[in-house]
XYZ file of C-alpha atoms in Angstrom:
659
model
C 86.008 106.012 75.833
C 82.733 107.133 77.315
C 79.177 106.528 76.269
C 75.879 108.004 77.381
C 73.139 105.742 78.724
C 69.734 107.061 79.687
C 67.570 104.013 80.296
C 66.387 102.482 83.593
C 68.417 99.725 85.191
C 67.450 96.093 84.952
C 69.320 93.031 86.104
C 69.158 90.200 83.593
C 70.369 86.698 84.223
C 73.586 85.357 82.766
C 72.686 83.973 79.371
C 74.806 80.833 79.452
C 72.982 77.962 81.134
C 74.764 75.503 83.372
C 75.165 71.996 82.070
C 74.320 72.806 78.467
C 76.663 72.647 75.519
C 77.626 76.185 74.545
C 76.498 76.410 70.923
C 78.467 77.914 68.116
C 78.033 81.627 67.828
C 75.801 81.266 64.803
C 73.413 79.061 66.789
C 73.282 80.763 70.126
C 70.168 82.790 70.929
C 69.926 83.793 67.285
C 67.120 85.627 65.571
C 67.800 86.918 62.080
C 67.824 90.677 61.866
C 66.061 92.707 59.223
C 69.352 93.065 57.373
C 69.884 89.327 56.854
C 71.435 88.244 53.576
C 69.270 87.748 50.548
C 70.018 85.196 47.853
C 71.426 86.762 44.734
C 72.084 90.186 46.264
C 75.707 89.524 47.280
C 74.963 90.722 50.808
C 76.080 88.580 53.721
C 73.741 87.369 56.411
C 73.702 89.240 59.713
C 72.556 87.367 62.794
C 71.602 88.995 66.065
C 72.969 87.533 69.305
C 72.401 88.523 72.909
C 75.975 87.741 74.012
C 79.352 86.507 72.744
C 82.556 85.261 74.384
C 85.763 85.750 72.370
C 89.279 84.653 73.306
C 92.373 85.956 71.521
C 95.433 83.750 72.071
C 99.005 83.795 70.820
C 102.621 84.310 71.853
C 103.306 86.965 74.455
C 104.866 89.002 71.626
C 101.839 88.705 69.333
C 99.989 91.637 70.891
C 97.009 89.673 72.193
C 96.490 91.995 75.164
C 96.500 95.051 72.903
C 94.146 93.324 70.474
C 91.748 92.385 73.250
C 91.966 95.810 74.819
C 91.104 97.549 71.539
C 88.167 95.218 70.871
C 87.011 95.888 74.441
C 87.279 99.659 74.067
C 85.201 99.660 70.901
C 82.665 97.333 72.505
C 82.380 99.657 75.502
C 81.884 102.688 73.264
C 79.152 100.786 71.429
C 77.275 100.389 74.732
C 77.481 96.664 75.468
C 77.899 95.359 78.969
C 81.187 93.495 79.172
C 83.657 91.660 81.360
C 87.233 90.722 80.499
C 89.880 88.245 81.588
C 93.449 89.002 80.465
C 95.744 86.012 81.063
C 99.475 86.730 80.969
C 102.462 84.377 80.883
C 104.536 84.444 84.060
C 107.796 84.943 82.150
C 108.599 88.378 80.771
C 109.477 86.763 77.438
C 108.931 83.022 77.356
C 110.403 81.081 74.425
C 108.346 81.738 71.303
C 105.843 79.085 70.328
C 105.831 77.304 73.704
C 102.878 76.591 75.969
C 104.271 78.674 78.883
C 104.513 81.639 76.509
C 100.852 81.714 75.492
C 99.078 84.981 76.264
C 95.307 85.259 76.003
C 92.534 87.804 76.407
C 88.905 86.766 76.902
C 86.008 89.171 76.463
C 82.345 88.523 77.243
C 79.980 91.181 75.896
C 76.200 91.262 75.798
C 73.023 93.248 75.329
C 72.143 92.695 79.006
C 73.691 92.718 82.465
C 76.556 90.194 82.763
C 78.875 89.378 85.630
C 81.787 87.253 84.409
C 84.178 86.934 81.455
C 82.303 83.744 80.580
C 83.051 80.094 81.162
C 83.854 79.021 77.599
C 84.670 81.009 74.438
C 82.291 80.960 71.483
C 85.199 82.082 69.309
C 88.893 81.252 69.706
C 91.467 83.158 67.678
C 94.645 81.044 67.755
C 97.740 82.696 66.339
C 99.929 79.560 66.500
C 99.866 75.866 67.493
C 100.760 76.629 71.113
C 97.780 78.966 71.421
C 95.470 76.317 69.990
C 96.755 73.534 72.228
C 96.727 75.677 75.394
C 93.130 76.783 74.886
C 91.278 74.081 72.959
C 90.278 72.332 76.186
C 88.106 75.333 77.101
C 86.378 75.559 73.720
C 83.001 73.779 73.496
C 82.053 71.673 70.508
C 80.423 73.711 67.781
C 82.318 76.890 68.587
C 84.273 78.816 65.974
C 88.066 78.637 65.781
C 90.065 81.053 63.647
C 93.621 79.770 63.156
C 96.650 81.395 61.612
C 97.599 78.615 59.202
C 100.991 80.167 58.419
C 102.242 79.035 61.836
C 101.105 75.419 61.507
C 104.364 74.133 60.090
C 106.352 71.134 61.274
C 108.667 72.822 63.774
C 106.082 74.973 65.667
C 103.722 71.994 65.889
C 106.451 69.654 67.132
C 107.416 72.220 69.784
C 104.046 71.719 71.518
C 103.687 67.984 70.842
C 101.554 67.903 67.695
C 102.728 64.877 65.701
C 100.285 65.669 62.923
C 98.535 68.890 62.008
C 95.295 69.344 63.987
C 93.978 71.201 60.936
C 94.224 68.024 58.874
C 93.936 65.001 61.207
C 90.240 65.381 62.044
C 90.759 66.377 65.678
C 88.923 69.662 65.078
C 85.991 68.187 63.164
C 83.589 69.096 65.973
C 84.322 72.806 65.576
C 83.688 75.456 62.959
C 87.283 76.007 61.869
C 88.273 79.024 59.766
C 91.821 78.558 58.413
C 93.230 82.006 57.658
C 96.851 82.707 56.590
C 97.027 85.794 58.795
C 100.764 86.346 58.394
C 100.737 86.011 54.599
C 97.693 88.250 54.194
C 99.202 90.900 56.473
C 102.515 90.944 54.607
C 100.670 91.185 51.280
C 98.542 94.077 52.557
C 101.682 95.971 53.644
C 103.887 95.242 50.619
C 103.882 98.900 49.517
C 105.192 100.187 52.875
C 108.772 99.030 52.361
C 108.824 97.178 55.692
C 110.899 94.115 56.367
C 109.040 90.829 56.664
C 109.550 90.848 60.435
C 108.213 94.390 60.774
C 105.187 93.602 58.619
C 104.422 90.403 60.555
C 104.009 92.418 63.751
C 100.778 93.867 62.379
C 99.037 90.504 62.028
C 97.227 91.102 65.319
C 95.662 94.195 63.747
C 94.568 92.103 60.768
C 92.915 89.682 63.200
C 91.331 92.591 65.061
C 89.917 93.972 61.810
C 88.471 90.584 60.919
C 86.782 90.178 64.316
C 85.577 93.787 64.195
C 83.826 92.974 60.910
C 82.381 89.726 62.291
C 80.753 91.531 65.221
C 80.065 94.940 63.673
C 82.337 96.796 66.072
C 83.144 100.484 65.527
C 86.489 101.111 63.818
C 87.162 104.833 64.111
C 88.414 104.614 67.695
C 90.980 101.945 66.876
C 92.320 103.901 63.922
C 92.649 107.023 66.092
C 94.381 104.953 68.773
C 96.925 103.512 66.331
C 97.780 106.902 64.872
C 98.199 108.314 68.373
C 100.213 105.371 69.701
C 102.649 105.497 66.787
C 102.546 109.260 66.281
C 106.364 109.411 66.197
C 106.463 106.618 63.606
C 103.781 107.563 61.075
C 104.762 104.780 58.655
C 104.209 102.152 61.356
C 100.941 103.831 62.335
C 99.611 103.705 58.784
C 100.833 100.131 58.333
C 98.821 99.037 61.362
C 95.761 100.941 60.172
C 96.133 99.322 56.753
C 96.421 95.841 58.290
C 93.347 96.562 60.423
C 91.347 97.638 57.369
C 92.630 94.653 55.403
C 91.292 92.310 58.077
C 87.903 94.031 57.916
C 87.825 93.807 54.123
C 88.870 90.160 54.208
C 85.848 89.349 56.363
C 83.616 91.342 54.053
C 84.788 89.620 50.864
C 85.898 86.064 51.671
C 83.401 83.250 51.271
C 84.658 81.466 54.378
C 82.903 84.017 56.581
C 79.341 83.942 55.319
C 77.773 85.438 58.433
C 78.447 88.446 60.632
C 76.820 89.134 63.971
C 75.227 91.957 65.904
C 75.037 92.333 69.687
C 72.822 95.280 70.553
C 73.813 97.847 73.208
C 72.864 96.928 76.770
C 70.646 99.970 77.227
C 68.460 98.325 79.870
C 71.392 97.126 81.991
C 72.677 100.496 83.159
C 71.347 103.403 85.201
C 71.389 106.797 83.510
C 74.849 108.312 83.252
C 78.120 108.598 81.398
C 80.074 105.364 81.207
C 83.561 104.262 80.320
C 85.376 100.951 80.287
C 87.694 100.648 83.268
C 90.068 98.096 84.771
C 90.290 97.424 88.481
C 93.702 99.022 88.937
C 92.645 102.123 87.007
C 89.431 102.424 89.018
C 91.407 102.034 92.229
C 93.824 104.766 91.122
C 90.961 107.122 90.375
C 89.385 106.261 93.721
C 92.570 107.220 95.558
C 92.723 110.546 93.718
C 89.054 111.210 94.482
C 89.607 110.345 98.161
C 92.502 112.793 98.362
C 90.385 115.498 96.755
C 87.425 114.855 99.045
C 89.664 114.825 102.111
C 91.464 117.996 100.984
C 94.844 116.445 101.751
C 97.653 115.574 99.323
C 97.988 112.003 98.088
C 101.396 110.379 98.480
C 102.222 106.960 97.043
C 105.328 105.128 98.199
C 105.662 102.023 96.057
C 108.022 99.390 94.745
C 107.025 97.809 91.394
C 105.451 94.378 91.745
C 103.001 92.409 89.594
C 100.030 92.896 89.529
C 100.066 96.217 91.429
C 102.507 98.239 89.323
C 99.804 99.784 87.125
C 98.642 101.873 90.088
C 102.093 103.446 90.437
C 102.208 104.070 86.685
C 98.770 105.690 86.663
C 99.153 107.868 89.750
C 102.487 109.185 88.481
C 100.540 110.838 85.646
C 98.418 112.993 87.951
C 100.701 115.536 89.591
C 98.130 118.159 88.619
C 95.823 116.690 91.290
C 98.429 117.068 94.021
C 99.576 113.449 93.724
C 103.173 112.642 94.595
C 104.637 109.268 93.718
C 107.897 107.737 94.921
C 109.335 104.584 93.379
C 111.448 103.278 96.236
C 114.431 100.941 96.153
C 112.488 98.227 97.989
C 109.171 97.434 99.686
C 110.350 98.511 103.141
C 111.477 101.934 101.961
C 108.217 102.363 100.042
C 105.950 101.926 103.054
C 108.317 103.866 105.288
C 108.033 106.849 102.967
C 104.244 106.479 102.802
C 103.957 106.383 106.591
C 106.233 109.418 106.839
C 103.956 111.245 104.425
C 100.970 110.381 106.625
C 102.811 111.785 109.640
C 103.356 114.918 107.563
C 99.665 115.400 106.839
C 99.191 113.541 103.540
C 97.066 110.538 102.698
C 99.839 107.955 102.600
C 99.381 104.944 100.310
C 101.575 101.980 99.500
C 100.805 99.379 96.828
C 102.076 95.830 96.668
C 101.210 92.146 96.428
C 101.630 89.244 98.842
C 105.453 89.046 98.942
C 105.614 92.801 99.483
C 103.092 92.651 102.319
C 105.459 90.302 104.141
C 108.271 92.845 103.850
C 106.032 95.719 104.915
C 104.653 93.969 107.997
C 106.877 95.660 110.583
C 106.060 99.143 109.298
C 102.346 98.300 109.230
C 102.709 97.417 112.907
C 104.435 100.767 113.435
C 101.491 102.510 111.769
C 99.147 100.655 114.137
C 101.179 101.916 117.106
C 101.470 105.460 115.782
C 97.758 105.452 114.889
C 98.139 107.275 111.604
C 96.037 106.910 108.436
C 97.733 104.681 105.860
C 96.329 102.677 102.953
C 97.994 99.356 102.201
C 96.736 98.311 98.767
C 97.502 94.617 98.218
C 96.711 93.166 94.789
C 96.752 89.449 95.547
C 98.396 86.861 93.318
C 99.207 83.179 93.549
C 101.742 82.271 96.232
C 103.637 81.406 98.340
C 106.900 83.267 97.739
C 107.138 84.449 94.119
C 104.430 81.939 93.259
C 102.315 82.798 90.210
C 102.991 86.508 89.575
C 100.496 86.863 86.710
C 97.713 84.671 88.107
C 95.011 85.446 90.638
C 94.316 84.191 94.157
C 92.641 85.269 97.427
C 95.163 83.675 99.744
C 96.479 86.760 101.574
C 93.421 87.341 103.749
C 94.890 85.826 106.904
C 98.171 87.613 106.239
C 96.286 90.920 106.135
C 94.390 90.013 109.298
C 97.240 88.677 111.420
C 100.565 89.014 109.592
C 102.264 91.242 112.190
C 103.932 90.752 115.541
C 101.947 91.598 118.641
C 98.305 92.591 118.765
C 98.136 94.817 115.695
C 94.540 94.914 114.379
C 93.996 96.459 110.939
C 90.705 97.016 109.079
C 90.353 94.921 105.901
C 88.046 95.683 102.986
C 87.773 94.037 99.560
C 86.226 95.273 96.277
C 84.025 92.853 94.362
C 84.297 94.005 90.716
C 86.773 96.087 88.688
C 84.516 99.155 88.814
C 83.880 98.641 92.536
C 87.588 99.228 93.166
C 86.818 102.963 92.896
C 84.273 102.886 95.719
C 86.408 100.528 97.798
C 89.297 103.006 97.649
C 87.026 105.782 98.923
C 85.774 103.538 101.727
C 89.285 102.522 102.732
C 90.281 106.191 102.866
C 87.204 107.042 104.964
C 88.115 104.464 107.568
C 91.811 105.376 107.624
C 91.168 109.100 107.964
C 88.310 108.855 110.442
C 89.833 106.280 112.768
C 93.548 107.087 112.293
C 94.593 103.590 111.347
C 96.271 101.709 108.535
C 93.720 99.945 106.336
C 94.188 96.952 104.057
C 92.492 97.124 100.671
C 92.580 93.575 99.252
C 92.073 93.387 95.510
C 93.474 90.626 93.285
C 94.879 90.019 89.824
C 91.491 89.109 88.343
C 90.005 92.460 89.362
C 93.190 94.434 88.708
C 93.510 93.428 85.062
C 89.852 92.733 84.251
C 87.541 95.484 83.066
C 83.867 96.404 82.858
C 81.701 99.491 82.233
C 81.842 102.082 85.022
C 79.437 104.941 85.535
C 81.460 108.080 86.153
C 80.054 109.577 89.378
C 79.103 113.194 89.815
C 81.253 115.113 92.293
C 78.325 115.673 94.630
C 77.861 111.900 94.920
C 81.283 111.449 96.508
C 81.560 111.273 100.309
C 82.845 114.181 102.390
C 86.176 112.956 103.763
C 87.513 116.234 105.141
C 89.596 115.887 108.284
C 90.296 118.262 111.125
C 93.944 118.541 112.006
C 94.963 119.442 115.530
C 95.681 123.160 115.756
C 96.390 123.777 119.434
C 96.368 122.371 122.973
C 93.692 119.792 123.774
C 94.266 119.033 127.459
C 94.456 120.985 130.678
C 96.772 119.871 133.467
C 95.843 120.075 137.132
C 97.646 123.396 137.471
C 95.676 124.868 134.597
C 98.416 124.595 132.008
C 97.122 123.843 128.530
C 99.124 121.177 126.687
C 98.843 118.953 123.633
C 98.286 115.259 124.288
C 98.862 113.284 121.068
C 96.968 110.232 122.384
C 93.923 111.952 123.819
C 91.088 110.272 121.968
C 87.844 111.219 120.301
C 85.205 109.583 122.512
C 83.172 108.439 119.481
C 85.877 106.977 117.262
C 88.752 106.499 119.761
C 90.961 108.186 117.138
C 93.856 110.267 118.337
C 94.433 113.797 116.988
C 96.382 114.237 113.753
C 99.018 116.902 114.309
C 101.001 118.142 111.320
C 104.716 118.552 112.114
C 105.741 122.163 112.443
C 102.512 123.308 114.094
C 103.666 125.390 117.107
C 103.064 123.706 120.463
C 102.107 120.329 118.999
C 105.513 118.667 119.209
C 105.254 114.990 120.174
C 107.192 111.734 120.026
C 106.819 109.050 117.410
C 108.450 105.651 117.255
C 107.777 101.972 117.753
C 108.070 101.775 121.530
C 104.773 101.677 123.418
C 103.244 105.063 124.209
C 101.627 106.229 127.391
C 97.901 106.764 127.094
C 97.190 110.431 126.537
C 100.670 111.934 126.786
C 102.333 109.761 124.174
C 105.437 109.457 126.304
C 107.428 106.225 126.169
C 105.974 103.736 128.623
C 107.013 100.269 129.800
C 104.224 100.057 132.370
C 102.379 96.701 132.079
C 98.976 98.182 132.911
C 99.391 100.934 130.327
C 100.389 98.420 127.651
C 97.306 96.343 128.420
C 95.159 99.478 128.145
C 96.705 100.603 124.845
C 96.414 97.148 123.247
C 92.762 96.863 124.244
C 92.027 100.439 123.172
C 93.499 99.932 119.712
C 91.431 96.761 119.326
C 88.307 98.547 120.535
C 88.893 101.289 117.977
C 88.894 98.752 115.134
C 85.940 96.850 116.566
C 83.988 100.101 116.777
C 84.413 101.125 113.149
C 81.022 101.847 111.641
C 80.479 99.734 108.524
C 77.232 99.064 106.634
C 75.204 95.966 107.434
C 75.574 93.107 104.996
C 72.525 92.603 102.788
C 71.101 89.235 101.761
C 69.563 88.404 98.397
C 67.005 85.718 99.296
C 63.751 86.005 97.305
C 62.605 82.430 97.967
C 63.224 81.825 101.664
C 66.185 79.500 101.041
C 67.823 77.307 103.658
C 71.318 77.596 102.136
C 73.379 80.787 102.028
C 76.379 81.251 99.759
C 78.703 83.877 101.224
C 81.640 85.349 99.324
C 84.149 88.154 99.437
C 86.193 90.043 96.880
C 86.316 88.992 93.250
C 84.205 85.855 93.697
C 81.131 88.113 93.463
C 80.657 87.751 89.703
C 80.953 83.947 89.460
C 78.889 83.440 92.623
C 76.093 85.718 91.422
C 76.057 84.096 87.975
C 75.895 80.629 89.597
C 73.071 81.710 91.915
C 71.077 83.031 88.950
C 71.464 79.707 87.162
C 70.256 77.735 90.156
C 67.240 79.962 90.667
C 66.269 79.672 87.003
C 66.339 75.912 87.510
C 64.015 76.176 90.513
C 66.628 75.778 93.266
C 66.206 78.318 96.088
C 69.498 79.734 97.365
C 70.433 82.907 99.233
C 73.472 85.069 98.539
C 75.459 87.615 100.519
C 78.809 89.232 99.814
C 81.271 90.863 102.204
C 83.180 94.051 101.544
C 84.218 94.579 105.169
C 86.099 91.655 106.671
C 87.604 93.430 109.675
C 85.481 94.404 111.399
C 82.675 92.195 110.133
C 79.280 93.879 109.670
C 77.386 93.861 112.951
C 74.455 91.878 111.577
C 76.582 89.092 110.059
C 76.220 86.689 112.984
C 72.437 87.007 112.992
C 72.309 86.378 109.231
C 74.506 83.275 109.405
C 72.290 81.858 112.139
C 69.235 81.977 109.845
C 70.476 79.306 107.465
C 70.903 75.570 107.769
C 73.965 75.640 105.527
C 76.543 78.316 104.736
C 78.808 77.729 101.730
C 81.897 79.925 101.281
C 83.594 79.781 97.843
C 87.144 81.168 97.952
C 90.252 81.170 95.797
C 92.266 79.822 98.716
C 91.973 76.835 101.031
C 89.279 78.308 103.274
C 90.577 81.463 104.953
C 87.293 83.377 105.307
C 85.574 80.147 106.336
C 88.177 79.785 109.105
C 87.423 83.293 110.366
C 83.667 82.684 110.305
C 83.996 79.405 112.185
C 86.158 81.009 114.853
C 84.038 84.128 115.284
C 80.495 82.794 114.923
C 80.852 79.049 115.593
C 79.054 78.396 112.324
C 79.681 75.225 110.314
C 80.828 77.066 107.195
C 81.395 74.740 104.246
C 84.345 75.719 102.062
C 84.482 75.380 98.310
C 88.016 76.173 97.240
C 90.096 76.675 94.125
C 93.772 77.649 93.879
C 94.634 77.170 90.207
C 95.405 80.816 89.465
C 92.124 81.374 87.604
C 88.741 82.725 88.699
C 85.809 80.393 89.326
C 83.594 79.430 86.413
C 79.891 80.002 86.935
C 78.878 76.513 85.791
C 81.447 74.928 88.089
C 80.148 76.913 91.055
C 76.515 76.229 90.231
C 77.198 72.493 90.226
C 79.086 72.655 93.524
C 76.391 74.748 95.200
C 73.616 72.443 94.028
C 75.499 69.453 95.413
C 76.014 71.269 98.719
C 72.305 72.022 98.993
C 71.296 68.397 98.489
C 73.938 66.763 100.688
């Protein structure tokens, strides 16, 4: 969905303050709107909020991701700023009703600029006891909890360790609990459809979605269109889901248990003028790759093997053959990158997508790409490791693997997007470097960015960079006897890139392979001096890549700098805003380019008494900074498979400042 915004940009602070209890939705930043309820009229009260955090939670088969995605789409079309955090079980189908099988989707939406999915939900929708138990620890006192009472029977509760019902033993007295028999109400609403009980139960997520859509005055037309399109081949199922959705809306409208609904105005002041849509990181990255191919005027070729959380890119790109995209689902990771590198040799923009375990398998071919000096994009969507690790959880622990995970001296540029929407621009930047400098490039995203979403302004074509390349078309070197020949390793003096010769071009035949090449001629060479020259030249090419200077946000002349990379941008920025509102000066900078580092990074680090580096690993960027700049970088680390919380970071940064 797209929406038009035509107001100037502003950057508001995160609304949730560190260290304060998050109030119930009905209390938080509330001013009654002009349409508030009036006694005796039968109308319900409407309260206006500036932001809300909702978490849907249930079994992996309960459709929580679909429910959250539909609520997000309608919220985006309404014009709110938003940020999401889908949280999947690791198992494809964990046992029903168990804690490992809980799937959740958190959405933070607001009438102003926000940066994170939020630290704590104002509203928890729990479809069963497992969902309640797995998530209650994140829910602050006073928040609203909507529970599906039909599932709170003896066996499901015992399965997760509830000896007594939490709905009856007083353990939820500090919350605003709304007991709703979602399953029973859904089955009753669908009794005229002739569905079995099991078939009817599957629509209870749509009943919950309808109820929440009423509570927060979300549009409904888009969801109804989506359901009819999704189940177009099964019109009875489509109409059953629409009916359940409407029944949930009507339940909210008529039941006395929900006396208040809420409004969150569009975030008109948060966005520059343009056309916007909600987009996930993997989708934005896919679009960025297509745009890069178009701007470079070369075909896009993806060689990939499915792996969580990168598979969505393969799925998306396979839909776009009309843009000259070719996708190949290989039998393994090694074949996938081999095909991508072959496509690059053939004149395409070769791309391979993977995660940490796949990077390990691709390492030899990445080294081959370094030696051949061909453009290749290695898109690594990081997840928790080592080995299979946490396939559905996020981490930033593959940075050193991207930097050094190859035999020999094999330098590769590394760049990292900072938000889901930024994945589009990061893909264009990775392509620019690969095409200009004839090198493989690592693009390091992660599961948090890949699956999370936010509004994205669709760029105009003229805003995109010119990435056109010049292929070699004829001889480029003259021998002593005057003969004109083609030297595949004769370099551009500015970029040190070698020429890109498409196979089949007459007179441009040359060798490829993993054995060291002779400078200029490209012939096989075992000469020690030549090897030393080629190794140093390849390193110099990477060191010489032109990247933008890093910028520092330091309005108060702080003595402490917090430096991040990748997906830590949102939590870091939210934490910095909190500290500044409390009167604590702190500077912030964020890296997109990690190899090579921006040229002004050393000078910036030297300005500050303290440098704090939050990472979702055990200090990999901090290690690089210490080695390169001899700076005493202080690490703040987390490796629990989840992104940082803003309040947690704000507390840690404040402690670091005052140590």
